[in-house]
Coordinates of C-alpha atoms in Angstrom, one line a residue:
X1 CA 0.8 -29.3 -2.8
X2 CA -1.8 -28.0 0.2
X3 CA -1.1 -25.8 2.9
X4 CA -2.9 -26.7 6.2
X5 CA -2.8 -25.4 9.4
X6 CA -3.4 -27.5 12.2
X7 CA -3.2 -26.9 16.3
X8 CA -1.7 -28.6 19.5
X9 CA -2.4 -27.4 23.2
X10 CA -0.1 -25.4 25.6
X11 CA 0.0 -25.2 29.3
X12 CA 2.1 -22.7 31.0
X13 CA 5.0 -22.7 33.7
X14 CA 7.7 -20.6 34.7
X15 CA 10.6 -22.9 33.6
X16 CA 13.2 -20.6 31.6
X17 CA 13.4 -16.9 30.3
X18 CA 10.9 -15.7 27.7
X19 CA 10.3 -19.3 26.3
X20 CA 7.0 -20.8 24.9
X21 CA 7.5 -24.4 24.3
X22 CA 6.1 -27.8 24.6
X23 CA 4.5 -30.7 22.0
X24 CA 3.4 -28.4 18.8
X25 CA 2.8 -31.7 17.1
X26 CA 0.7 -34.7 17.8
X27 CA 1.0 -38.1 16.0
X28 CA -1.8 -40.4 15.0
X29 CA -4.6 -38.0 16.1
X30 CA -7.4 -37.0 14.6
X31 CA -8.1 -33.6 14.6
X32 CA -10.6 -31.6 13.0
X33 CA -8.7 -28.8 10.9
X34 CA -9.9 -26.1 8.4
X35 CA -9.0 -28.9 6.0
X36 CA -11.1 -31.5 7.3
X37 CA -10.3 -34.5 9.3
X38 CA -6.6 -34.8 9.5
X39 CA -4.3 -37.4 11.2
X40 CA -0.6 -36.7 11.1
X41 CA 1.7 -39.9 10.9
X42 CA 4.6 -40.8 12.6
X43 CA 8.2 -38.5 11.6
X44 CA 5.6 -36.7 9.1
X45 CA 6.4 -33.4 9.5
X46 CA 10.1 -32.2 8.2
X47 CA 12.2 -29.1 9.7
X48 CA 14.5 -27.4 7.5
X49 CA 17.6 -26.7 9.6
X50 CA 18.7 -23.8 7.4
X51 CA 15.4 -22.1 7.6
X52 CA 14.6 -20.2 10.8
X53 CA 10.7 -20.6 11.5
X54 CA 9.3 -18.1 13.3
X55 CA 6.7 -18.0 16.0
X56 CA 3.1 -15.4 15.0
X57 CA 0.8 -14.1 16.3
X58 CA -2.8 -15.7 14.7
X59 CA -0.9 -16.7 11.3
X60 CA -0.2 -13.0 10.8
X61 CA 3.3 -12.7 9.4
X62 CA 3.5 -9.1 10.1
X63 CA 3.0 -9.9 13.7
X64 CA 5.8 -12.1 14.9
X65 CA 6.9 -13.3 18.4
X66 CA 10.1 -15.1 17.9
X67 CA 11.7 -18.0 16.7
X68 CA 12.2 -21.8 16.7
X69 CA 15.2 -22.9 18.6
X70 CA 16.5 -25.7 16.8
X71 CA 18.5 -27.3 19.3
X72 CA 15.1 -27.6 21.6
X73 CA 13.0 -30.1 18.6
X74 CA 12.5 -33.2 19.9
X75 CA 10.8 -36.0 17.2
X76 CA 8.9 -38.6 19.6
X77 CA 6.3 -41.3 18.8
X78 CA 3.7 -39.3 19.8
X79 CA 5.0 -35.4 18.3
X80 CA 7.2 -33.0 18.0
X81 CA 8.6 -31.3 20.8
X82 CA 10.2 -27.9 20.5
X83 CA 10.6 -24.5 22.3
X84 CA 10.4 -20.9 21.0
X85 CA 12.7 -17.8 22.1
X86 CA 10.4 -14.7 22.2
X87 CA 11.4 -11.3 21.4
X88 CA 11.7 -8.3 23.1
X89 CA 8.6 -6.4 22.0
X90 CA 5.5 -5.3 23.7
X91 CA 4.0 -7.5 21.3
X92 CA 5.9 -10.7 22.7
X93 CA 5.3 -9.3 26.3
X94 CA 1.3 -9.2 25.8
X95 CA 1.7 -12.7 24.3
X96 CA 3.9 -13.9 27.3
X97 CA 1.0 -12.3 29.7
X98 CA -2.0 -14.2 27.8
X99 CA -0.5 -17.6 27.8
X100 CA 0.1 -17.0 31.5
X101 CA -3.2 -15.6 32.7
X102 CA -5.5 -17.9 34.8
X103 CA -8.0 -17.0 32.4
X104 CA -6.7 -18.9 29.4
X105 CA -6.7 -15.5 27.3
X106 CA -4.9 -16.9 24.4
X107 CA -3.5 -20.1 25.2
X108 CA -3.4 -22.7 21.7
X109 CA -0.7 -23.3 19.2
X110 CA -1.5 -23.6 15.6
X111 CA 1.1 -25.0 13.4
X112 CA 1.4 -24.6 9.6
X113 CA 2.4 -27.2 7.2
X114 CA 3.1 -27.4 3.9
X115 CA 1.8 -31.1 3.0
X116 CA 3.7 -32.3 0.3
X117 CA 2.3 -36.5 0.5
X118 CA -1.0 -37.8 1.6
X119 CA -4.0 -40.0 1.1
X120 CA -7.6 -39.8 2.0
X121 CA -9.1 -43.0 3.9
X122 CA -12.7 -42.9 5.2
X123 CA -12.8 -39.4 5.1
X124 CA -9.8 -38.2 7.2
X125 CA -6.5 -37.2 5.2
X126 CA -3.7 -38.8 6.4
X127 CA -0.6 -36.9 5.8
X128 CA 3.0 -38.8 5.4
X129 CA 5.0 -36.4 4.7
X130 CA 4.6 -32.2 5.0
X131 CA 7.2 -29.4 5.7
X132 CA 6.7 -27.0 8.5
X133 CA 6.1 -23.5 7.8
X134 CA 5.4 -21.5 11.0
X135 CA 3.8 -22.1 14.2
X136 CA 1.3 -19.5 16.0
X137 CA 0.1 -18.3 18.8
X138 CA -3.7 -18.5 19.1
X139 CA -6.8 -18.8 21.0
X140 CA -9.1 -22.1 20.3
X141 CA -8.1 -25.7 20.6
X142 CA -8.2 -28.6 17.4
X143 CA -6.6 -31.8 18.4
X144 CA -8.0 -31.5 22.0
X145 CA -6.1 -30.7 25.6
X146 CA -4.8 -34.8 26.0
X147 CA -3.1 -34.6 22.7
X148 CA -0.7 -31.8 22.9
X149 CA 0.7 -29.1 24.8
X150 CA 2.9 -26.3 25.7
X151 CA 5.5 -27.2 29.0
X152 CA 7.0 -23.6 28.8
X153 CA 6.2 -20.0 29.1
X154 CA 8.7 -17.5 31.4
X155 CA 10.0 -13.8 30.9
X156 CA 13.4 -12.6 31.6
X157 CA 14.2 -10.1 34.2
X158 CA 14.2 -7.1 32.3
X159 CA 10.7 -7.7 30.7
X160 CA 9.0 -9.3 33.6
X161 CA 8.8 -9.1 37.3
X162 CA 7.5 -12.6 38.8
X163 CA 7.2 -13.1 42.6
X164 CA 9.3 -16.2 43.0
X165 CA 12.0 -15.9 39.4
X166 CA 14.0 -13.3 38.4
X167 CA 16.4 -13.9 35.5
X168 CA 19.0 -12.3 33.3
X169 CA 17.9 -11.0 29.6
X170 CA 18.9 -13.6 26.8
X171 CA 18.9 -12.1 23.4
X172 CA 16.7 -10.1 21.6
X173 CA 14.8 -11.6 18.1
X174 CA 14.7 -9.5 15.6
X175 CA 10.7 -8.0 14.4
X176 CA 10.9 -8.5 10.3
X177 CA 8.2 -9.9 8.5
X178 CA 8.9 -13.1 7.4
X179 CA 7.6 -14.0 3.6
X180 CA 3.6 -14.7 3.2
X181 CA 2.8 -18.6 2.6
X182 CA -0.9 -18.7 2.5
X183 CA -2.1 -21.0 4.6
X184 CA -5.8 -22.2 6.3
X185 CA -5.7 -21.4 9.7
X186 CA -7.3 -23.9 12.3
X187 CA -8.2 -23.0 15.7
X188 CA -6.1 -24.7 18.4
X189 CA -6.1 -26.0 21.9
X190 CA -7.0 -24.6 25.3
X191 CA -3.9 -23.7 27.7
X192 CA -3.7 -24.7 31.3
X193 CA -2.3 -21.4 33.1
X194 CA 0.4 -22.4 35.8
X195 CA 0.5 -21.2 39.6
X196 CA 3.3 -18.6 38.3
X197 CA 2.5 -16.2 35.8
X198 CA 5.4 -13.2 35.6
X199 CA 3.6 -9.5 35.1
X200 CA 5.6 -8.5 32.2
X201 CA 6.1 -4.4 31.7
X202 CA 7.7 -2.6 28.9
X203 CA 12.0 -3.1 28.5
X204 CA 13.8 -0.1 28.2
X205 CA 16.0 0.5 25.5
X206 CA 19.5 1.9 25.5
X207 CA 21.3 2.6 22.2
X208 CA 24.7 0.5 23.0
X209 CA 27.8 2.3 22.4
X210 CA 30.2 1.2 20.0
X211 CA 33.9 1.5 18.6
X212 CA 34.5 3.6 15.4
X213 CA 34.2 1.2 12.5
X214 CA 35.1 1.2 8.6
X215 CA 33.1 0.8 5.8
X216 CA 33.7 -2.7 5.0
X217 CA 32.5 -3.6 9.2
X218 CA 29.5 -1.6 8.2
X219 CA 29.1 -3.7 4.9
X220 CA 29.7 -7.1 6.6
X221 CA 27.7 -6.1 9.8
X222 CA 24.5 -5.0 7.5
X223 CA 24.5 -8.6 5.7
X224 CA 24.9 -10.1 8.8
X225 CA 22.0 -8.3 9.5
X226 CA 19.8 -9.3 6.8
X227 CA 20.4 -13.1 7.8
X228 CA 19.2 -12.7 11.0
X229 CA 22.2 -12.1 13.5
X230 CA 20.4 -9.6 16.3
X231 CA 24.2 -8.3 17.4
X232 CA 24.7 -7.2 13.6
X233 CA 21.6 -5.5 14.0
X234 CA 21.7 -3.6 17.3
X235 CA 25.5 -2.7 15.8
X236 CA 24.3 -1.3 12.4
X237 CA 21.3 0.5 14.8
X238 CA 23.6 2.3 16.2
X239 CA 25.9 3.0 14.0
X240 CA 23.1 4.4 11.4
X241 CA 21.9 6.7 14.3
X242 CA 25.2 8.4 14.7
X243 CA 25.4 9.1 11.1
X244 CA 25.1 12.7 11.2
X245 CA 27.9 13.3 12.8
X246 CA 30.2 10.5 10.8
X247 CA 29.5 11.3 7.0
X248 CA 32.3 8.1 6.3
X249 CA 29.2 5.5 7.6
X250 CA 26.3 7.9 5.3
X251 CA 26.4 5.1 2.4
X252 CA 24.1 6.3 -0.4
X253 CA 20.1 4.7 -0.3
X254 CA 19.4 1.7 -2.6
X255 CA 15.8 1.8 -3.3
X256 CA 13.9 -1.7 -3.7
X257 CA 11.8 0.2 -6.7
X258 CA 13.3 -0.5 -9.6
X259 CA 13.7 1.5 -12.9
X260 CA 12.2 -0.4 -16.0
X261 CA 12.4 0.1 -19.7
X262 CA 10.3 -3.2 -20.7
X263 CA 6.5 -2.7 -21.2
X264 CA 3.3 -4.8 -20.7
X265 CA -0.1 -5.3 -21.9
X266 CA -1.2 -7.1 -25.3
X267 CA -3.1 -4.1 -27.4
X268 CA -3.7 -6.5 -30.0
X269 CA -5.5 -9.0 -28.3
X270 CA -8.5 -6.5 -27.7
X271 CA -8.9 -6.4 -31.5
X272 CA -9.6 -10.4 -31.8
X273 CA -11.8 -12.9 -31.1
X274 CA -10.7 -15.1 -27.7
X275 CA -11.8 -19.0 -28.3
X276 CA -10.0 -20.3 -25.1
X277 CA -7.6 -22.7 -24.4
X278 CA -5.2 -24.7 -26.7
X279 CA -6.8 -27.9 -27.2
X280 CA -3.9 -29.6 -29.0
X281 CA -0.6 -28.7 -30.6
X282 CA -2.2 -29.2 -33.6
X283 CA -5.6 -29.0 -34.9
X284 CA -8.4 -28.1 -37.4
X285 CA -10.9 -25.6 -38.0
X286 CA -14.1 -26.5 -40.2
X287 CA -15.0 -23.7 -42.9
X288 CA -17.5 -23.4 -45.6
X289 CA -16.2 -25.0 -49.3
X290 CA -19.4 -24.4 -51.0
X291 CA -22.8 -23.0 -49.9
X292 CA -26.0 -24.0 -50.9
X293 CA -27.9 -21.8 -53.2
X294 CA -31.4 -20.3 -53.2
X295 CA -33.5 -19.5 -56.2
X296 CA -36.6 -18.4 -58.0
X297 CA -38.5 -21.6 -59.8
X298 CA -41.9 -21.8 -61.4
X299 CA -44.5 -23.5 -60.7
X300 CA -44.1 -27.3 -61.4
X301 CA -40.3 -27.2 -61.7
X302 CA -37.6 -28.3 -59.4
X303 CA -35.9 -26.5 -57.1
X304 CA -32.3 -25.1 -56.6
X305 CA -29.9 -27.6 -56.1
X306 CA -26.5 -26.8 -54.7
X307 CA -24.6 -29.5 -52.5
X308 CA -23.2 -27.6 -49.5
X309 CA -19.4 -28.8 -49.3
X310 CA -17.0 -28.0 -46.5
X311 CA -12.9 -28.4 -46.0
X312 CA -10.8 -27.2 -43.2
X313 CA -7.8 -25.3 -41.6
X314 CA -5.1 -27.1 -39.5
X315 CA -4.1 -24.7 -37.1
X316 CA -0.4 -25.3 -35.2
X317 CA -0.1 -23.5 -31.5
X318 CA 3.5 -22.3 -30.8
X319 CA 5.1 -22.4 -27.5
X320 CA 6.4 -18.7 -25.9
X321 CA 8.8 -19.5 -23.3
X322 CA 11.5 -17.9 -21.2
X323 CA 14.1 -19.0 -18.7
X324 CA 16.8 -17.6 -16.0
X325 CA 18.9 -19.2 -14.0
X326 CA 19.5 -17.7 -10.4
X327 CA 22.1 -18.3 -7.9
X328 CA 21.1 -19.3 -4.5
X329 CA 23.0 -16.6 -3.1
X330 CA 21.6 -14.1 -4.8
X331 CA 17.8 -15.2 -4.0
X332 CA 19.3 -15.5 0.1
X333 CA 20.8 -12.0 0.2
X334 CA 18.8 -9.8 -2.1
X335 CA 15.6 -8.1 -1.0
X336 CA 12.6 -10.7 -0.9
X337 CA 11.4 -8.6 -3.8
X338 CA 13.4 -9.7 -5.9
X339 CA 12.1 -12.6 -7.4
X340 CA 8.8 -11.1 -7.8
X341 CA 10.6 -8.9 -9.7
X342 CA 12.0 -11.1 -11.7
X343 CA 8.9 -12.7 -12.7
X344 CA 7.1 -10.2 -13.4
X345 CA 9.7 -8.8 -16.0
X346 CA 9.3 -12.5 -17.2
X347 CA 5.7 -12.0 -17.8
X348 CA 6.5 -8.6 -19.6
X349 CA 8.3 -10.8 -21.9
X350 CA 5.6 -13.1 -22.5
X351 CA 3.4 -10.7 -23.1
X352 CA 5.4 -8.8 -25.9
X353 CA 6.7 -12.1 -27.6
X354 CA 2.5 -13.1 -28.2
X355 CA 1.2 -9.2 -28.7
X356 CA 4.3 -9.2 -31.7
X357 CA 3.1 -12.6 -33.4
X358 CA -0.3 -11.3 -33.4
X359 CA 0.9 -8.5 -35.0
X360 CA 2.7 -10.5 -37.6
X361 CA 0.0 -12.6 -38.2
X362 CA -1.9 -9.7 -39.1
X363 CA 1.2 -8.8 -41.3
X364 CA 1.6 -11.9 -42.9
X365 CA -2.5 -13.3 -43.2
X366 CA -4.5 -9.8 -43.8
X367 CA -5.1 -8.1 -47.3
X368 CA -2.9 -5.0 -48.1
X369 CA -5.2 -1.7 -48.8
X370 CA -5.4 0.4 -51.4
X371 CA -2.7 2.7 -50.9
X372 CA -3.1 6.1 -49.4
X373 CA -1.3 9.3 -48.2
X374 CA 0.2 10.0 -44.9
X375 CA -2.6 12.7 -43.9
X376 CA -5.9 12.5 -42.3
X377 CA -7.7 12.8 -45.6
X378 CA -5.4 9.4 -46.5
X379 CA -6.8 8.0 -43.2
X380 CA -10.2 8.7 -43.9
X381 CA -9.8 7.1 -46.7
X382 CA -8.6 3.6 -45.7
X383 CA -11.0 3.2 -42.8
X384 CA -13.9 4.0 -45.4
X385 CA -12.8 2.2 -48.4
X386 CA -11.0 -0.6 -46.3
X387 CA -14.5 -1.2 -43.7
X388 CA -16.6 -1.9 -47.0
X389 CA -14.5 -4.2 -48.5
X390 CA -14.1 -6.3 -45.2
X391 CA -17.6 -6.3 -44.7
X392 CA -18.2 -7.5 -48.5
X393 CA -15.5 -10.2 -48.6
X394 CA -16.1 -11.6 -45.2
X395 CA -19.9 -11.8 -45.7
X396 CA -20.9 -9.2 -43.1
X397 CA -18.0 -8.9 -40.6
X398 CA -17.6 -5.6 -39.2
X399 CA -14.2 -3.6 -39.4
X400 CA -14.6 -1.8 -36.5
X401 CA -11.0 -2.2 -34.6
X402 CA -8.4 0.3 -35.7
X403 CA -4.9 -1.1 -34.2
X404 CA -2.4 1.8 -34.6
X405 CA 1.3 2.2 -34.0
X406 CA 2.3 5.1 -31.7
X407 CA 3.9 7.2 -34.7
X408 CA 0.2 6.9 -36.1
X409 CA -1.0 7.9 -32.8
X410 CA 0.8 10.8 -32.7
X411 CA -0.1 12.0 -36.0
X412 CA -3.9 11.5 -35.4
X413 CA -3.6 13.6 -32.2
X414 CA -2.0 16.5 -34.7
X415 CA -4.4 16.0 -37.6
X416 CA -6.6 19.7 -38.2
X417 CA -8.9 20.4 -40.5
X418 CA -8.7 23.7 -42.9
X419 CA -9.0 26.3 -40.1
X420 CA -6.4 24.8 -38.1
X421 CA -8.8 23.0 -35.6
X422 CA -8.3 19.6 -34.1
X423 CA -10.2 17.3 -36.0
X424 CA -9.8 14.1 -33.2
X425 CA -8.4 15.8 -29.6
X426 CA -10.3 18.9 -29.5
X427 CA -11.2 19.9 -25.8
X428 CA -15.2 18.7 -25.4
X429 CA -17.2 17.8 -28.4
X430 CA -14.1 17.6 -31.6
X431 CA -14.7 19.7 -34.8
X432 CA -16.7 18.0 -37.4
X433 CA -17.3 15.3 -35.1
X434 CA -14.6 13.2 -36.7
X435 CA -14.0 10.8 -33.2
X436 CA -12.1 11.1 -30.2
X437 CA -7.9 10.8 -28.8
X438 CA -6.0 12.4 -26.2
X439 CA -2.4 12.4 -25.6
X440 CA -3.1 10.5 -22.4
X441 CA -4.9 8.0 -23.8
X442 CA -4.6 4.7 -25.7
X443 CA -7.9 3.9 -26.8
X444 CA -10.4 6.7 -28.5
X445 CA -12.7 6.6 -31.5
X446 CA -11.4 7.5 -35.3
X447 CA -14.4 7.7 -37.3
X448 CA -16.3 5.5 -35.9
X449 CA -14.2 2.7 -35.0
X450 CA -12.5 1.8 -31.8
X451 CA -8.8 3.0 -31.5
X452 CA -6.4 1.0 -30.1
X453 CA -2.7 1.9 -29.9
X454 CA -0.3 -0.8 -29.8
X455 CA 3.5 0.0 -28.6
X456 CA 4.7 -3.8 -29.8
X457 CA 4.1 -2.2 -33.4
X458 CA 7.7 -2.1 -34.8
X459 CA 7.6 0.0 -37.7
X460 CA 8.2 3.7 -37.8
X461 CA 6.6 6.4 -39.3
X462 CA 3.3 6.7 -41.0
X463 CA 4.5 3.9 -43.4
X464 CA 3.0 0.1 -44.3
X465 CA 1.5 -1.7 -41.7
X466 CA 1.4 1.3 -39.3
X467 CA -2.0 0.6 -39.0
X468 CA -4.5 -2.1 -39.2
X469 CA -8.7 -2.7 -39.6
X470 CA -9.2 -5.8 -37.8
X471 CA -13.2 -7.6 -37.6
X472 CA -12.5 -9.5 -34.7
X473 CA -14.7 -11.8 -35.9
X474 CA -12.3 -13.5 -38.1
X475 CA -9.4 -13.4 -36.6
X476 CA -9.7 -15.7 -33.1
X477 CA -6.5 -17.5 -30.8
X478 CA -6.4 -20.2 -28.8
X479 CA -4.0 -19.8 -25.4
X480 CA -3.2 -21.8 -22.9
X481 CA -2.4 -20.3 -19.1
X482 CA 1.0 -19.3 -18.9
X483 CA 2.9 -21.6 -16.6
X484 CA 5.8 -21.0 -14.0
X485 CA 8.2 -23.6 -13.0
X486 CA 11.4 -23.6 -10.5
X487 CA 14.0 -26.4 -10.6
X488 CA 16.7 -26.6 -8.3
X489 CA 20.2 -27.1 -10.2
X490 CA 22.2 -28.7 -7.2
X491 CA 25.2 -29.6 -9.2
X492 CA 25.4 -25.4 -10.2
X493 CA 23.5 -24.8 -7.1
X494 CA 20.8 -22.3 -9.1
X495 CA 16.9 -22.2 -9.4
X496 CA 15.9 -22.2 -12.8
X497 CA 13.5 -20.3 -13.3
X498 CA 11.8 -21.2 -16.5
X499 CA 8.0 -19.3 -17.8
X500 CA 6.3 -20.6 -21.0
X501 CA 2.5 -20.9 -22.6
X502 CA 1.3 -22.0 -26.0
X503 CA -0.9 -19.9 -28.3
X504 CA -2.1 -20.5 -31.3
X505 CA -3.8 -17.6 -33.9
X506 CA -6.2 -17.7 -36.8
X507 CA -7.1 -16.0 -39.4
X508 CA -10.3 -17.0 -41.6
X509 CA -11.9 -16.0 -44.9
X510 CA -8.7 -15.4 -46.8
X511 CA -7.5 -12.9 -44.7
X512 CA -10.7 -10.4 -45.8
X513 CA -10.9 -9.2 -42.2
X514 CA -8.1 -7.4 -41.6
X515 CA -6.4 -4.9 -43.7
X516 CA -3.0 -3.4 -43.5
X517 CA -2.5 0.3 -44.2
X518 CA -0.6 0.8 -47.4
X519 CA 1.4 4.4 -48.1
X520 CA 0.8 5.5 -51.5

């Protein structure tokens, strides 16, 4: 699906009370949009009645006016017809004024779709179906003045002063930032000022009075709120401001940052090779059988002869996926945080599940070293012992990746040589220049190679498979993007929310290139 914006003309009169309104979208029009050449077709463009769609200022949703008033759309062969109730806010005021001025300060509206069918014909996208998103307020014309316009634009009493209108205050929109849709903004229309234009000056506000209330009208008032009912709001205003003198209405704070115990990142994957994307579910990788030899001959006789012969590895990718299944009341009354939130505890998930099979692969596919104490002289040892024999049995890969659990972390960070002196987390150059780890670090350099601390490491203690000495040239994977998808279950009425990927891990030469730490 695209998101485009496109824009319709408005011309101003002083018909009702704070109202912006007229034909926001034309039909069978060309226009040129930030999308190209678009013409919108007859009943094309869908309104959601549940959704409220709010009126910006320039497509910035931290900047709105007000709000769509349903029972005001009007579907014609030629458009859509509607009207918008602005707030009271010095923001909707200087919007009010510009539309108004003779001078044509800011006089286009620019609506955004969400275009959900279409086809291209001679170079201008014809759209059949799209949802509408938002409408704004802007300054430059698309579709041209004949094509579309706004009938409307008037300020009630208390915001404006006009020299032939004065009229009561209707109610007040709310100012909450509705939820980012990225969208391409087109420049819209020019506006036609009308002989009125009301000089609008600042409201004044009055905290209302209001009756004592319990806790469960403060609870139902305050979710009230959150859906968009203004009277909830000006009631829980109040009743919030009057809270240091009520301690039964001081209801304890709930934060929208939440307290985690999961963890991200992949440690492991720095230690291999990355081939890119899963080709298949299944395929092969070409290796060596037997290599052709080279030798010394005399003169006159023939030379080395060694066929070069070559098999091959079948390598399976395994899907990682995750699902939860939400209820369209919770996504409509929790904070719009929330499903971020959610997914990105999903990726967390992900993440873990793949670092761990990496991790097992190594397990499972690399050679067990020679055994060895729990001490730093038993370290030493493996990485020197364990680097050569990679190297040799791997025909010149390097060793150079140490992947260590935390509890081997820890004891690195303690290990001192015989006068009691850090050997790896000494302040400034370390003793005996052995490498380099903080505490506060996750990465540092144990004799020579590259450490990298891995939390997804299940083990615990300095025991087997604490540790490994990876050449990331033989070990590569294959992974495909992970992929988000969200299915409405009418008959539950719950999204699904469902995250997956595939991934797919090898490790060549027999396993030579990665060694597992072995106690002795």
């Amino acid at each position: 699906m695209e998101i485009i914006n496109f824009s319709a003309e408005l011309t101003a009169t002083d018909a009702e009370r704070r109202v912006i309104g007229g034909r926001i979208v034309p039909f069978g029009k060309v226009g040129n949009t930030s999308a190209g050449r678009v013409v919108f077709e007859e009943n094309s463009i869908s309104i959601d009645p549940t959704k409220r769609q709010k009126l910006l200022l320039e497509h910035d949703p931290k900047q709105p006016l007000g709000y769509l008033k349903k029972d005001t759309v009007k579907v014609s062969p030629d458009g859509i017809y509607a009207e918008f109730k602005l707030s009271n806010t010095t923001r909707a005021d200087d919007a009010l004024i510009e539309a108004s001025d003779e001078w044509q300060l800011r006089n286009g509206l620019s609506v955004g779709v969400e275009v959900v069918a279409g086809k291209n014909k001679g170079g201008v996208y014809y759209v059949s179906a799209a949802n509408l998103y938002e409408v704004s307020l802007v300054q430059a014309a698309a579709f041209g003045n004949e094509n579309a316009g706004v009938s409307k634009v008037a300020a009630s009493e208390q915001e404006a002063e006009s020299t032939e209108t004065k009229t009561e205050k209707e109610e007040i929109v709310e100012n909450t930032t509705p939820e980012s849709v990225a969208t391409e903004v087109v420049e819209t229309p020019a506006v036609e000022a009308a002989e009125v234009r009301p000089t609008v000056t600042a409201a004044v506000y009055t905290k209302p009075r209001i009756a004592p209330m319990t806790s469960a009208q403060y609870l139902s008032n305050s979710i009230k709120a959150a859906r968009g009912d203004d009277e909830a709001r000006q009631t829980i205003l109040a009743a919030d401001d009057s809270t240091s003198t009520n301690t039964g209405l001081t209801l304890p704070a709930h934060l929208t940052d939440f307290v985690t115990t999961t963890f991200s990142g992949r440690p492991a994957f720095e230690a291999v090779t990355r081939a890119g994307a899963v080709p298949q579910l299944s395929f092969t990788v070409p290796k060596m059988g037997t290599a052709p030899t080279t030798a010394a001959v005399a003169e006159g006789d023939a030379p080395s002869e060694t066929g070069m012969t070559s098999t091959y590895d079948t390598i399976t990718a395994a899907k990682y996926s995750s699902i939860n299944r939400v209820s369209f009341e919770l996504l409509d009354f929790s904070n719009p945080a929330f499903e971020n939130l959610l997914i990105q505890e999903m990726r967390k998930g992900y993440e873990k599940a793949t670092d761990a099979a990496l991790i097992a692969k190594f397990t499972s596919a690399g050679v067990q070293a020679t055994g060895v104490a729990a001490t730093a002289a038993g370290l030493q040892s493996f990485i020197a012992v364990e680097s050569a024999a990679a190297y040799k049995n791997t025909g010149g890969n390097f060793a150079n990746k140490l992947v260590a659990s935390t509890d081997q972390w820890a004891a690195i960070n303690g290990y001192v040589d015989g006068a009691s002196r850090p050997l790896y987390s000494a302040q400034g150059q370390t003793q005996n220049a052995s490498g380099s780890t903080v505490p506060t670090s996750v990465v540092g350099n144990v004799l020579g190679t590259s450490l990298i601390v891995d939390h997804n490491i299940a083990v615990s203690g300095i025991v087997d498979e604490s540790a490994f000495l990876v050449a990331p040239e033989s070990v590569y994977v294959w992974e495909s993007p992970t992929t988000q998808l969200r299915v409405n279950v009418l008959t539950s009425g719950e999204v699904e929310i469902n995250m997956y990927g595939y991934l797919a891990i090898y490790v060549s030469k027999s396993g030579a290139g990665v060694r597992r730490f072995n106690l002795a």
